[in-house]
Every structure is written in structure tokens, then in C-alpha cells.
Amino acid sequence: MIPFLDLKNINLRHREVFHAALDQVLDSGWLILGEQTRLFENEFAQYCGAKECVGVANGLEALHLVLRAWDIGPGDEVVVPTNTYIATWLAVTQTGANIVPVEPDLATYNLDPKRLAKAITPRTKAVIPVHLYGQTAQMDAIMELAQHHGFKVLEDAAQAHGATLLDRKAGHWGHAAAFSFYPGKNLGALGDAGAVTTDDPELAQRLRALRNYGSVLKYQNQEIGFNSRLDELQSAFLRAKLPQLDSDNQHRQRIADLYLERLKHVPGLALPLIALGHRHAWHLFVVRHAQRDLLQKKLQERGIGTLIHYPIAPHLQQAYQHLRMREGSYPISEKIHSEILSLPIGPTLNLNDAESVADTLVHACAEL
């Protein structure tokens, strides 16, 4: 069996440094908002090319707290992609602002700047482009729109650690960027964790208060805040893994190159498109096929693990029934969600197994 992602062995590679990190935290006696978090924030900001990094509890909170820090709320509009994980939408809903869904470019799966331009109104306060699967959205075009219309741009970079556009990293394009360090990410913690990067020191300072009950000085609460802190142990683990992120991404690139070459002539199979000027982080390698469910079943029977990211578009989730967005409301996103299939990819997948995945997929497609 070739698993979709061998998370156990990904982390076992770091066993010794994890134990050393644990000892550092235990010896310090400081478990929340201490030296490890401060150091990780500095190191990750430097990695992204940003001036500031604020560690928070998870990727959803990274999105949510930025919107709060920008005072976005009821009556405001926030543009989100129709094709994304539901967390992007939830962050907006939690502020009371109105969601404005915009369809993606079918070739890249990311927010289409031309459709975005048509969705902007005087009430548009922010746009959240998602760097889906590991490829940055068309941030140069999106930032031009933001400058012209005066709205904020919050990158959802949860899947794009190390991805670049025009040699500029994800996390250093928008006014702020939200990262998730969920264990399965390219840079994954050993539990939930997240962060915000920005060049805005005032935003960073407010985020530090919002994540900590609205307090910068202990027992002095300047505003109504939240409990959303990146703890010391996860910070120490992330610091241990960060130096290997680029080499892990390079291995993902080798696997992606193999897939792109072996699968390029398979009838009915749509492969990822890497847009000009982009360097993909390959968090996921996603193909599309009209008979996706049958294809997944055939691969499973042959010992190939796959996943679907994601089977149901946010507007069709029960959580958003109150918005009355029926099936057919966003046909591009619905087509994507009905056809996508994520193949095995990761830093511990060897190239021989990747070849087996590709060969098995070729034979499975021929049987459909």
C-alpha cells in the first residue's frame, strides 16, 4: 500500500531534534508565549521576507484575527473564492461580515482576478485570495486592484509554505497572510498551530493583543480578545522543522515533475497547470477526471491511497444553507469539486513509489 501521506515517518525523521526541543521547553519552565515562540516568529518572518510574524492557535484563527484587527464586521463585504476549504469562509462569518464568493480560474483553481474586479463594490473591505494546493494566487493583479479600490488583501497561505510568485514568497504579497501549521502541511506542527505574517507593525501589535484576551500587559485588557496563542512546544517543533522546509519542497517538486511527465498524455486526465512566474510548493498534486469516484476506487483496489480536497464546495455545505446558494450557483467550483483527486506526494515518498502511482493511474484511466 502506498499511503496518501506518511505523516508518521515524516515526523520520525526529526525524532532527535524534537526530543531536544522538548527538553529546551521543559528546562525553561515557560510553556506559553515564551522564547521559543518569539524565536520562531522571527525565523518564519525572515523566511517569508516579512517584517513581522505573530503566532496563533491555528490557521482559521490567523484569518479571523486579521479581519478583526482590521475592524471588519457587519455591513462589510469580504470577497472569498468559491473553491477553497471552508475555513476561508468561516473566518469571514465569524466577524459578521458578508461573504462575496467569486469563481476561480479553472486552469489554476485559484481566484480569478477578472471575476474579482467585477465583484468589488463600495462595501468591499477585504479580499482573501487562497494559494490553493501550494500555488500562489495571481497576487500581482490582485494587489493592483487593491491599490486602485482601497481594500485590504489577506493571503490564505495555509497550503503554500515556500511557494513564490516572481521570486517573492507567499506570505509577503498581501497586507497580511495567514498560515496553518496543521500536521499535514509542508511545514507542520505536532498539533494545531498557525501564524500571521505582515509588514505592518501596528497590525502585528494588535494581533498580539487579540490572541491573548485583548491584553499585551498581563491583567490589563485593552479590548475584547480571544485565546489563540501558539504554544511554546509547537513553536519549538516548528523551529526544528523549518530548516528542512526548502529541501522537502524540492523533493515534492521532483515527484510533481515525475507525475507531470508520466501522465501528460493520459486521455481524460487534467493535470495541474503552473502559471508563468510561479514556483509551486506542491502541498497537493491534484488531477481531475470526469469519473473521479470510479478512478479513486480503482486506485484504492490497487493499493494507492488518494484523497479529495475537497468533495463539497463551501456554498453547498449545510453550514451555509442560510445563504440559499443552490447547486449550479457556482458551476466552475462545483465542477472542480466533483472531479478532483489528490495523488500521494510528500517528503518521504520515494521516486520508485511515485512511478508506481503514475503507472497504476495510467492503467486505471485506460479501464474507464
PDB file of C-alpha atoms in Angstrom, residues 234-348:
ATOM      1  CA  GLN A 234       4.702  23.685  18.947  1.00  0.00           C
ATOM      2  CA  SER A 235       6.960  26.696  18.336  1.00  0.00           C
ATOM      3  CA  ALA A 236       9.981  24.593  19.287  1.00  0.00           C
ATOM      4  CA  PHE A 237       8.893  21.759  16.984  1.00  0.00           C
ATOM      5  CA  LEU A 238       8.313  24.182  14.100  1.00  0.00           C
ATOM      6  CA  ARG A 239      11.739  25.728  14.644  1.00  0.00           C
ATOM      7  CA  ALA A 240      13.234  22.237  14.400  1.00  0.00           C
ATOM      8  CA  LYS A 241      11.489  21.570  11.068  1.00  0.00           C
ATOM      9  CA  LEU A 242      11.797  24.964   9.372  1.00  0.00           C
ATOM     10  CA  PRO A 243      15.415  24.491   8.181  1.00  0.00           C
ATOM     11  CA  GLN A 244      14.334  21.421   6.165  1.00  0.00           C
ATOM     12  CA  LEU A 245      11.289  23.042   4.527  1.00  0.00           C
ATOM     13  CA  ASP A 246      13.033  24.048   1.306  1.00  0.00           C
ATOM     14  CA  SER A 247      14.642  20.631   0.782  1.00  0.00           C
ATOM     15  CA  ASP A 248      11.287  18.950   1.482  1.00  0.00           C
ATOM     16  CA  ASN A 249       9.653  21.223  -1.099  1.00  0.00           C
ATOM     17  CA  GLN A 250      12.377  20.353  -3.598  1.00  0.00           C
ATOM     18  CA  HIS A 251      11.575  16.667  -3.128  1.00  0.00           C
ATOM     19  CA  ARG A 252       7.901  17.412  -3.662  1.00  0.00           C
ATOM     20  CA  GLN A 253       8.907  19.187  -6.885  1.00  0.00           C
ATOM     21  CA  ARG A 254      10.763  16.084  -8.093  1.00  0.00           C
ATOM     22  CA  ILE A 255       7.663  13.968  -7.512  1.00  0.00           C
ATOM     23  CA  ALA A 256       5.476  16.539  -9.265  1.00  0.00           C
ATOM     24  CA  ASP A 257       7.855  16.611 -12.245  1.00  0.00           C
ATOM     25  CA  LEU A 258       7.654  12.822 -12.475  1.00  0.00           C
ATOM     26  CA  TYR A 259       3.853  12.873 -12.399  1.00  0.00           C
ATOM     27  CA  LEU A 260       3.637  15.682 -14.951  1.00  0.00           C
ATOM     28  CA  GLU A 261       5.880  13.775 -17.356  1.00  0.00           C
ATOM     29  CA  ARG A 262       4.345  10.299 -16.909  1.00  0.00           C
ATOM     30  CA  LEU A 263       0.725  11.473 -17.003  1.00  0.00           C
ATOM     31  CA  LYS A 264       0.802  14.157 -19.694  1.00  0.00           C
ATOM     32  CA  HIS A 265      -0.758  12.004 -22.420  1.00  0.00           C
ATOM     33  CA  VAL A 266      -3.452  10.234 -20.391  1.00  0.00           C
ATOM     34  CA  PRO A 267      -6.833  10.812 -22.087  1.00  0.00           C
ATOM     35  CA  GLY A 268      -9.447  12.497 -19.900  1.00  0.00           C
ATOM     36  CA  LEU A 269      -6.989  13.394 -17.138  1.00  0.00           C
ATOM     37  CA  ALA A 270      -6.454  17.093 -16.369  1.00  0.00           C
ATOM     38  CA  LEU A 271      -3.078  17.880 -14.794  1.00  0.00           C
ATOM     39  CA  PRO A 272      -2.066  20.887 -12.683  1.00  0.00           C
ATOM     40  CA  LEU A 273      -1.011  23.999 -14.582  1.00  0.00           C
ATOM     41  CA  ILE A 274       1.873  26.019 -13.189  1.00  0.00           C
ATOM     42  CA  ALA A 275       1.257  29.626 -14.161  1.00  0.00           C
ATOM     43  CA  LEU A 276       4.091  31.763 -15.539  1.00  0.00           C
ATOM     44  CA  GLY A 277       6.329  33.173 -12.819  1.00  0.00           C
ATOM     45  CA  HIS A 278       5.092  30.790 -10.117  1.00  0.00           C
ATOM     46  CA  ARG A 279       7.026  28.231  -8.098  1.00  0.00           C
ATOM     47  CA  HIS A 280       4.596  25.681  -6.732  1.00  0.00           C
ATOM     48  CA  ALA A 281       5.070  24.329  -3.189  1.00  0.00           C
ATOM     49  CA  TRP A 282       3.185  21.140  -4.124  1.00  0.00           C
ATOM     50  CA  HIS A 283       1.311  20.749  -0.883  1.00  0.00           C
ATOM     51  CA  LEU A 284      -1.047  18.700  -3.026  1.00  0.00           C
ATOM     52  CA  PHE A 285      -0.786  17.215  -6.507  1.00  0.00           C
ATOM     53  CA  VAL A 286      -4.340  17.391  -7.810  1.00  0.00           C
ATOM     54  CA  VAL A 287      -5.662  15.869 -11.021  1.00  0.00           C
ATOM     55  CA  ARG A 288      -9.175  15.984 -12.462  1.00  0.00           C
ATOM     56  CA  HIS A 289     -11.219  13.284 -14.144  1.00  0.00           C
ATOM     57  CA  ALA A 290     -14.901  13.157 -15.065  1.00  0.00           C
ATOM     58  CA  GLN A 291     -15.135   9.664 -13.497  1.00  0.00           C
ATOM     59  CA  ARG A 292     -13.221  10.623 -10.364  1.00  0.00           C
ATOM     60  CA  ASP A 293     -15.071   8.354  -7.935  1.00  0.00           C
ATOM     61  CA  LEU A 294     -14.569   5.251 -10.064  1.00  0.00           C
ATOM     62  CA  LEU A 295     -10.940   6.185 -10.658  1.00  0.00           C
ATOM     63  CA  GLN A 296     -10.343   6.577  -6.929  1.00  0.00           C
ATOM     64  CA  LYS A 297     -11.921   3.178  -6.308  1.00  0.00           C
ATOM     65  CA  LYS A 298      -9.669   1.510  -8.894  1.00  0.00           C
ATOM     66  CA  LEU A 299      -6.576   3.098  -7.352  1.00  0.00           C
ATOM     67  CA  GLN A 300      -7.631   2.013  -3.878  1.00  0.00           C
ATOM     68  CA  GLU A 301      -8.085  -1.562  -5.085  1.00  0.00           C
ATOM     69  CA  ARG A 302      -4.504  -1.451  -6.407  1.00  0.00           C
ATOM     70  CA  GLY A 303      -3.072  -0.133  -3.143  1.00  0.00           C
ATOM     71  CA  ILE A 304      -2.783   3.587  -3.971  1.00  0.00           C
ATOM     72  CA  GLY A 305      -4.072   5.979  -1.334  1.00  0.00           C
ATOM     73  CA  THR A 306      -5.739   9.189  -2.531  1.00  0.00           C
ATOM     74  CA  LEU A 307      -7.856  11.935  -1.031  1.00  0.00           C
ATOM     75  CA  ILE A 308     -10.325  14.548  -2.304  1.00  0.00           C
ATOM     76  CA  HIS A 309      -9.584  18.213  -1.490  1.00  0.00           C
ATOM     77  CA  TYR A 310     -12.499  18.943  -1.264  1.00  0.00           C
ATOM     78  CA  PRO A 311     -15.634  16.945  -2.116  1.00  0.00           C
ATOM     79  CA  ILE A 312     -18.210  19.647  -1.298  1.00  0.00           C
ATOM     80  CA  ALA A 313     -17.882  23.321  -2.224  1.00  0.00           C
ATOM     81  CA  PRO A 314     -18.411  25.725   0.721  1.00  0.00           C
ATOM     82  CA  HIS A 315     -21.621  27.207  -0.726  1.00  0.00           C
ATOM     83  CA  LEU A 316     -23.206  23.739  -0.766  1.00  0.00           C
ATOM     84  CA  GLN A 317     -22.264  22.853   2.806  1.00  0.00           C
ATOM     85  CA  GLN A 318     -25.109  22.592   5.308  1.00  0.00           C
ATOM     86  CA  ALA A 319     -23.393  25.292   7.383  1.00  0.00           C
ATOM     87  CA  TYR A 320     -24.183  27.823   4.640  1.00  0.00           C
ATOM     88  CA  GLN A 321     -27.705  26.749   3.745  1.00  0.00           C
ATOM     89  CA  HIS A 322     -28.960  30.069   5.091  1.00  0.00           C
ATOM     90  CA  LEU A 323     -27.267  31.852   2.190  1.00  0.00           C
ATOM     91  CA  ARG A 324     -29.561  29.933  -0.209  1.00  0.00           C
ATOM     92  CA  MET A 325     -26.827  29.215  -2.734  1.00  0.00           C
ATOM     93  CA  ARG A 326     -28.231  26.298  -4.674  1.00  0.00           C
ATOM     94  CA  GLU A 327     -26.436  23.701  -6.754  1.00  0.00           C
ATOM     95  CA  GLY A 328     -25.495  25.369 -10.017  1.00  0.00           C
ATOM     96  CA  SER A 329     -24.818  28.732  -8.373  1.00  0.00           C
ATOM     97  CA  TYR A 330     -21.070  28.426  -8.940  1.00  0.00           C
ATOM     98  CA  PRO A 331     -20.582  25.881 -11.742  1.00  0.00           C
ATOM     99  CA  ILE A 332     -16.795  26.182 -12.090  1.00  0.00           C
ATOM    100  CA  SER A 333     -16.218  25.407  -8.435  1.00  0.00           C
ATOM    101  CA  GLU A 334     -18.801  22.626  -8.476  1.00  0.00           C
ATOM    102  CA  LYS A 335     -17.097  21.043 -11.497  1.00  0.00           C
ATOM    103  CA  ILE A 336     -13.745  21.176  -9.714  1.00  0.00           C
ATOM    104  CA  HIS A 337     -15.114  19.646  -6.525  1.00  0.00           C
ATOM    105  CA  SER A 338     -16.771  16.804  -8.447  1.00  0.00           C
ATOM    106  CA  GLU A 339     -13.651  15.874 -10.445  1.00  0.00           C
ATOM    107  CA  ILE A 340     -10.536  16.481  -8.325  1.00  0.00           C
ATOM    108  CA  LEU A 341      -8.346  13.765  -6.866  1.00  0.00           C
ATOM    109  CA  SER A 342      -5.158  14.278  -4.842  1.00  0.00           C
ATOM    110  CA  LEU A 343      -2.324  11.835  -5.521  1.00  0.00           C
ATOM    111  CA  PRO A 344       0.335  10.803  -2.989  1.00  0.00           C
ATOM    112  CA  ILE A 345       3.050  13.408  -2.541  1.00  0.00           C
ATOM    113  CA  GLY A 346       5.302  14.236   0.370  1.00  0.00           C
ATOM    114  CA  PRO A 347       8.898  14.442   1.575  1.00  0.00           C
ATOM    115  CA  THR A 348       9.138  10.730   2.414  1.00  0.00           C
TER     116      THR A 348
END
